[in-house]
């Protein structure tokens, strides 16, 4: 049996930043696509507020696709660092985590 005594805080933070940025991109595509469809539907309605509704829907959809991954990645990094610090504290208090590694 091998024992894990701690995790690299920045290493795990970077990992979660990339992981959550990828999730943010996927969610951004879904929500951004829906926002753009709603904006296009509003523009197609031809009402007096069609222009602003289309601009808000399409512009907002593009913004979600661009800024979603950045926001998710930043939060993933911050919370990854915090969670890893707590995990390292728990590992220190309990003497580590036993794992079995096959050669």
Short mmCIF file of N, CA and C in Angstrom, two decimals:
data_model
loop_
_atom_site.label_atom_id
_atom_site.label_comp_id
_atom_site.label_asym_id
_atom_site.label_seq_id
_atom_site.Cartn_x
_atom_site.Cartn_y
_atom_site.Cartn_z
N UNK A 1 0.83 -1.18 0.00
CA UNK A 1 0.00 0.00 0.00
C UNK A 1 0.88 1.25 0.00
N UNK A 2 0.50 2.19 -0.80
CA UNK A 2 1.16 3.50 -0.84
C UNK A 2 0.28 4.49 -0.09
N UNK A 3 0.88 5.58 0.35
CA UNK A 3 0.13 6.56 1.12
C UNK A 3 0.27 7.94 0.47
N UNK A 4 -0.86 8.59 0.22
CA UNK A 4 -0.87 9.97 -0.28
C UNK A 4 -0.92 10.88 0.93
N UNK A 5 0.07 11.74 1.05
CA UNK A 5 0.14 12.64 2.21
C UNK A 5 -0.34 14.05 1.87
N UNK A 6 -0.25 14.45 0.60
CA UNK A 6 -0.75 15.77 0.21
C UNK A 6 -0.88 15.83 -1.31
N UNK A 7 -1.61 16.83 -1.76
CA UNK A 7 -1.79 17.09 -3.18
C UNK A 7 -1.16 18.44 -3.50
N UNK A 8 -0.69 18.62 -4.73
CA UNK A 8 -0.18 19.92 -5.16
C UNK A 8 -1.33 20.89 -5.33
N UNK A 9 -1.33 21.95 -4.54
CA UNK A 9 -2.46 22.89 -4.53
C UNK A 9 -2.60 23.58 -5.89
N UNK A 10 -1.54 24.18 -6.40
CA UNK A 10 -1.63 24.88 -7.69
C UNK A 10 -1.87 23.91 -8.84
N UNK A 11 -1.27 22.74 -8.76
CA UNK A 11 -1.46 21.75 -9.81
C UNK A 11 -2.92 21.34 -9.93
N UNK A 12 -3.56 21.08 -8.79
CA UNK A 12 -4.96 20.69 -8.81
C UNK A 12 -5.85 21.88 -9.19
N UNK A 13 -5.45 23.09 -8.78
CA UNK A 13 -6.20 24.28 -9.18
C UNK A 13 -6.18 24.47 -10.69
N UNK A 14 -5.00 24.26 -11.31
CA UNK A 14 -4.91 24.38 -12.77
C UNK A 14 -5.73 23.31 -13.47
N UNK A 15 -5.70 22.09 -12.93
CA UNK A 15 -6.49 21.01 -13.51
C UNK A 15 -7.98 21.37 -13.49
N UNK A 16 -8.48 21.83 -12.33
CA UNK A 16 -9.90 22.17 -12.24
C UNK A 16 -10.24 23.39 -13.08
N UNK A 17 -9.30 24.32 -13.26
CA UNK A 17 -9.55 25.47 -14.13
C UNK A 17 -9.81 25.01 -15.55
N UNK A 18 -8.99 24.11 -16.06
CA UNK A 18 -9.17 23.61 -17.42
C UNK A 18 -10.46 22.79 -17.52
N UNK A 19 -10.70 21.94 -16.53
CA UNK A 19 -11.90 21.10 -16.54
C UNK A 19 -13.17 21.95 -16.54
N UNK A 20 -13.23 22.94 -15.66
CA UNK A 20 -14.42 23.78 -15.58
C UNK A 20 -14.53 24.75 -16.76
N UNK A 21 -13.42 25.17 -17.34
CA UNK A 21 -13.48 25.99 -18.55
C UNK A 21 -14.10 25.18 -19.69
N UNK A 22 -13.75 23.91 -19.78
CA UNK A 22 -14.37 23.04 -20.79
C UNK A 22 -15.87 22.92 -20.55
N UNK A 23 -16.26 22.70 -19.28
CA UNK A 23 -17.69 22.64 -18.96
C UNK A 23 -18.37 23.97 -19.27
N UNK A 24 -17.70 25.08 -18.97
CA UNK A 24 -18.25 26.39 -19.27
C UNK A 24 -18.46 26.60 -20.75
N UNK A 25 -17.57 26.06 -21.56
CA UNK A 25 -17.73 26.15 -23.02
C UNK A 25 -18.94 25.35 -23.47
N UNK A 26 -19.10 24.14 -22.95
CA UNK A 26 -20.25 23.30 -23.32
C UNK A 26 -21.55 23.99 -22.89
N UNK A 27 -21.61 24.45 -21.64
CA UNK A 27 -22.81 25.14 -21.16
C UNK A 27 -23.03 26.44 -21.92
N UNK A 28 -21.94 27.14 -22.24
CA UNK A 28 -22.05 28.38 -23.00
C UNK A 28 -22.63 28.14 -24.38
N UNK A 29 -22.24 27.05 -25.03
CA UNK A 29 -22.82 26.73 -26.33
C UNK A 29 -24.32 26.47 -26.20
N UNK A 30 -24.70 25.74 -25.17
CA UNK A 30 -26.13 25.42 -25.00
C UNK A 30 -26.93 26.68 -24.69
N UNK A 31 -26.53 27.41 -23.65
CA UNK A 31 -27.29 28.59 -23.24
C UNK A 31 -27.16 29.73 -24.25
N UNK A 32 -25.98 29.89 -24.82
CA UNK A 32 -25.80 30.91 -25.85
C UNK A 32 -26.64 30.63 -27.07
N UNK A 33 -26.71 29.35 -27.46
CA UNK A 33 -27.55 28.98 -28.60
C UNK A 33 -29.02 29.27 -28.34
N UNK A 34 -29.47 28.97 -27.14
CA UNK A 34 -30.87 29.24 -26.78
C UNK A 34 -31.13 30.75 -26.79
N UNK A 35 -30.20 31.53 -26.23
CA UNK A 35 -30.38 32.99 -26.22
C UNK A 35 -30.42 33.55 -27.63
N UNK A 36 -29.56 33.03 -28.52
CA UNK A 36 -29.56 33.52 -29.89
C UNK A 36 -30.84 33.14 -30.62
N UNK A 37 -31.36 31.95 -30.35
CA UNK A 37 -32.64 31.56 -30.96
C UNK A 37 -33.77 32.45 -30.48
N UNK A 38 -33.79 32.76 -29.20
CA UNK A 38 -34.83 33.65 -28.67
C UNK A 38 -34.70 35.04 -29.29
N UNK A 39 -33.47 35.53 -29.42
CA UNK A 39 -33.25 36.83 -30.05
C UNK A 39 -33.68 36.84 -31.50
N UNK A 40 -33.38 35.77 -32.22
CA UNK A 40 -33.79 35.68 -33.62
C UNK A 40 -35.30 35.59 -33.74
N UNK A 41 -35.93 34.86 -32.83
CA UNK A 41 -37.39 34.77 -32.85
C UNK A 41 -38.02 36.13 -32.56
N UNK A 42 -37.41 36.88 -31.64
CA UNK A 42 -37.91 38.22 -31.36
C UNK A 42 -37.76 39.14 -32.55
N UNK A 43 -36.67 39.02 -33.27
CA UNK A 43 -36.45 39.84 -34.45
C UNK A 43 -37.43 39.48 -35.55
N UNK A 44 -37.74 38.19 -35.65
CA UNK A 44 -38.66 37.73 -36.69
C UNK A 44 -40.09 38.15 -36.40
N UNK A 45 -40.38 38.48 -35.14
CA UNK A 45 -41.75 38.87 -34.80
C UNK A 45 -42.13 40.20 -35.45
N UNK A 46 -41.14 41.03 -35.71
CA UNK A 46 -41.38 42.27 -36.42
C UNK A 46 -42.05 43.35 -35.60
N UNK A 47 -42.11 43.19 -34.30
CA UNK A 47 -42.73 44.20 -33.44
C UNK A 47 -41.85 45.43 -33.31
N UNK A 48 -42.35 46.43 -32.57
CA UNK A 48 -41.59 47.67 -32.42
C UNK A 48 -40.31 47.49 -31.60
N UNK A 49 -40.26 46.47 -30.74
CA UNK A 49 -39.07 46.19 -29.94
C UNK A 49 -38.23 45.05 -30.51
N UNK A 50 -38.40 44.74 -31.78
CA UNK A 50 -37.71 43.60 -32.37
C UNK A 50 -36.20 43.82 -32.44
N UNK A 51 -35.75 45.02 -32.76
CA UNK A 51 -34.32 45.28 -32.88
C UNK A 51 -33.56 45.11 -31.58
N UNK A 52 -34.00 45.76 -30.51
CA UNK A 52 -33.29 45.58 -29.23
C UNK A 52 -33.35 44.14 -28.72
N UNK A 53 -34.48 43.48 -28.94
CA UNK A 53 -34.59 42.10 -28.47
C UNK A 53 -33.62 41.20 -29.23
N UNK A 54 -33.50 41.41 -30.53
CA UNK A 54 -32.57 40.62 -31.32
C UNK A 54 -31.13 40.90 -30.90
N UNK A 55 -30.80 42.17 -30.70
CA UNK A 55 -29.44 42.53 -30.30
C UNK A 55 -29.09 41.94 -28.94
N UNK A 56 -30.03 42.02 -28.00
CA UNK A 56 -29.79 41.46 -26.67
C UNK A 56 -29.63 39.95 -26.73
N UNK A 57 -30.50 39.28 -27.47
CA UNK A 57 -30.44 37.82 -27.54
C UNK A 57 -29.19 37.32 -28.24
N UNK A 58 -28.90 37.88 -29.39
CA UNK A 58 -27.74 37.42 -30.15
C UNK A 58 -26.44 37.86 -29.48
N UNK A 59 -26.38 39.12 -29.06
CA UNK A 59 -25.18 39.60 -28.37
C UNK A 59 -24.95 38.89 -27.05
N UNK A 60 -26.02 38.67 -26.30
CA UNK A 60 -25.91 37.94 -25.04
C UNK A 60 -25.47 36.51 -25.25
N UNK A 61 -25.99 35.89 -26.30
CA UNK A 61 -25.59 34.51 -26.60
C UNK A 61 -24.11 34.40 -26.93
N UNK A 62 -23.62 35.34 -27.72
CA UNK A 62 -22.19 35.33 -28.05
C UNK A 62 -21.35 35.60 -26.80
N UNK A 63 -21.82 36.53 -25.95
CA UNK A 63 -21.09 36.84 -24.71
C UNK A 63 -21.02 35.63 -23.79
N UNK A 64 -22.11 34.87 -23.70
CA UNK A 64 -22.11 33.67 -22.84
C UNK A 64 -21.13 32.64 -23.38
N UNK A 65 -21.07 32.48 -24.69
CA UNK A 65 -20.14 31.51 -25.28
C UNK A 65 -18.69 31.94 -25.02
N UNK A 66 -18.41 33.23 -25.07
CA UNK A 66 -17.03 33.72 -24.87
C UNK A 66 -16.66 33.77 -23.39
N UNK A 67 -17.51 34.38 -22.58
CA UNK A 67 -17.15 34.62 -21.18
C UNK A 67 -17.51 33.48 -20.24
N UNK A 68 -18.37 32.56 -20.67
CA UNK A 68 -18.72 31.40 -19.84
C UNK A 68 -17.50 30.57 -19.46
N UNK A 69 -16.69 30.16 -20.44
CA UNK A 69 -15.50 29.37 -20.09
C UNK A 69 -14.50 30.13 -19.21
N UNK A 70 -14.37 31.43 -19.44
CA UNK A 70 -13.45 32.22 -18.61
C UNK A 70 -13.93 32.25 -17.17
N UNK A 71 -15.22 32.52 -16.99
CA UNK A 71 -15.80 32.59 -15.65
C UNK A 71 -15.73 31.23 -14.95
N UNK A 72 -16.14 30.18 -15.65
CA UNK A 72 -16.09 28.84 -15.05
C UNK A 72 -14.66 28.43 -14.73
N UNK A 73 -13.72 28.73 -15.63
CA UNK A 73 -12.32 28.38 -15.39
C UNK A 73 -11.75 29.10 -14.19
N UNK A 74 -12.06 30.39 -14.06
CA UNK A 74 -11.57 31.16 -12.91
C UNK A 74 -12.14 30.62 -11.60
N UNK A 75 -13.44 30.34 -11.58
CA UNK A 75 -14.04 29.78 -10.37
C UNK A 75 -13.50 28.38 -10.07
N UNK A 76 -13.27 27.59 -11.12
CA UNK A 76 -12.69 26.26 -10.91
C UNK A 76 -11.31 26.35 -10.28
N UNK A 77 -10.50 27.30 -10.74
CA UNK A 77 -9.17 27.48 -10.17
C UNK A 77 -9.24 27.90 -8.70
N UNK A 78 -10.07 28.89 -8.41
CA UNK A 78 -10.18 29.40 -7.04
C UNK A 78 -10.69 28.32 -6.10
N UNK A 79 -11.80 27.68 -6.47
CA UNK A 79 -12.36 26.67 -5.58
C UNK A 79 -11.52 25.39 -5.55
N UNK A 80 -10.77 25.13 -6.62
CA UNK A 80 -9.85 24.00 -6.61
C UNK A 80 -8.73 24.19 -5.61
N UNK A 81 -8.21 25.41 -5.54
CA UNK A 81 -7.16 25.72 -4.56
C UNK A 81 -7.71 25.60 -3.14
N UNK A 82 -8.91 26.14 -2.92
CA UNK A 82 -9.51 26.08 -1.58
C UNK A 82 -9.78 24.63 -1.18
N UNK A 83 -10.38 23.86 -2.08
CA UNK A 83 -10.70 22.46 -1.77
C UNK A 83 -9.45 21.63 -1.53
N UNK A 84 -8.40 21.88 -2.31
CA UNK A 84 -7.16 21.12 -2.14
C UNK A 84 -6.48 21.48 -0.82
N UNK A 85 -6.56 22.74 -0.43
CA UNK A 85 -5.99 23.13 0.86
C UNK A 85 -6.71 22.41 2.00
N UNK A 86 -8.03 22.34 1.94
CA UNK A 86 -8.79 21.61 2.96
C UNK A 86 -8.49 20.11 2.91
N UNK A 87 -8.34 19.56 1.71
CA UNK A 87 -8.02 18.14 1.59
C UNK A 87 -6.65 17.85 2.19
N UNK A 88 -5.68 18.73 1.93
CA UNK A 88 -4.34 18.54 2.50
C UNK A 88 -4.37 18.61 4.02
N UNK A 89 -5.19 19.50 4.56
CA UNK A 89 -5.34 19.59 6.01
C UNK A 89 -5.93 18.29 6.57
N UNK A 90 -6.95 17.78 5.90
CA UNK A 90 -7.56 16.52 6.35
C UNK A 90 -6.58 15.36 6.23
N UNK A 91 -5.78 15.33 5.16
CA UNK A 91 -4.78 14.27 5.01
C UNK A 91 -3.72 14.36 6.10
N UNK A 92 -3.35 15.57 6.46
CA UNK A 92 -2.35 15.75 7.51
C UNK A 92 -2.90 15.27 8.85
N UNK A 93 -4.15 15.59 9.13
CA UNK A 93 -4.76 15.20 10.41
C UNK A 93 -4.99 13.69 10.53
N UNK A 94 -5.24 13.05 9.40
CA UNK A 94 -5.56 11.61 9.42
C UNK A 94 -4.37 10.73 9.08
N UNK A 95 -3.24 11.31 8.75
CA UNK A 95 -2.07 10.51 8.44
C UNK A 95 -1.95 10.10 6.99
N UNK A 96 -2.79 10.61 6.13
CA UNK A 96 -2.70 10.31 4.71
C UNK A 96 -3.81 9.38 4.25
N UNK A 97 -3.79 9.12 2.97
CA UNK A 97 -4.80 8.28 2.33
C UNK A 97 -4.09 7.07 1.72
N UNK A 98 -4.49 5.88 2.12
CA UNK A 98 -3.87 4.67 1.58
C UNK A 98 -4.51 4.32 0.25
N UNK A 99 -3.64 4.03 -0.73
CA UNK A 99 -4.10 3.58 -2.04
C UNK A 99 -3.27 2.38 -2.45
N UNK A 100 -3.87 1.53 -3.22
CA UNK A 100 -3.16 0.37 -3.75
C UNK A 100 -2.87 0.64 -5.21
N UNK A 101 -1.59 0.59 -5.58
CA UNK A 101 -1.16 0.86 -6.94
C UNK A 101 -0.56 -0.41 -7.51
N UNK A 102 -1.07 -0.79 -8.67
CA UNK A 102 -0.57 -2.00 -9.32
C UNK A 102 0.63 -1.64 -10.19
N UNK A 103 1.67 -2.44 -10.12
CA UNK A 103 2.88 -2.19 -10.92
C UNK A 103 2.73 -2.72 -12.31
#
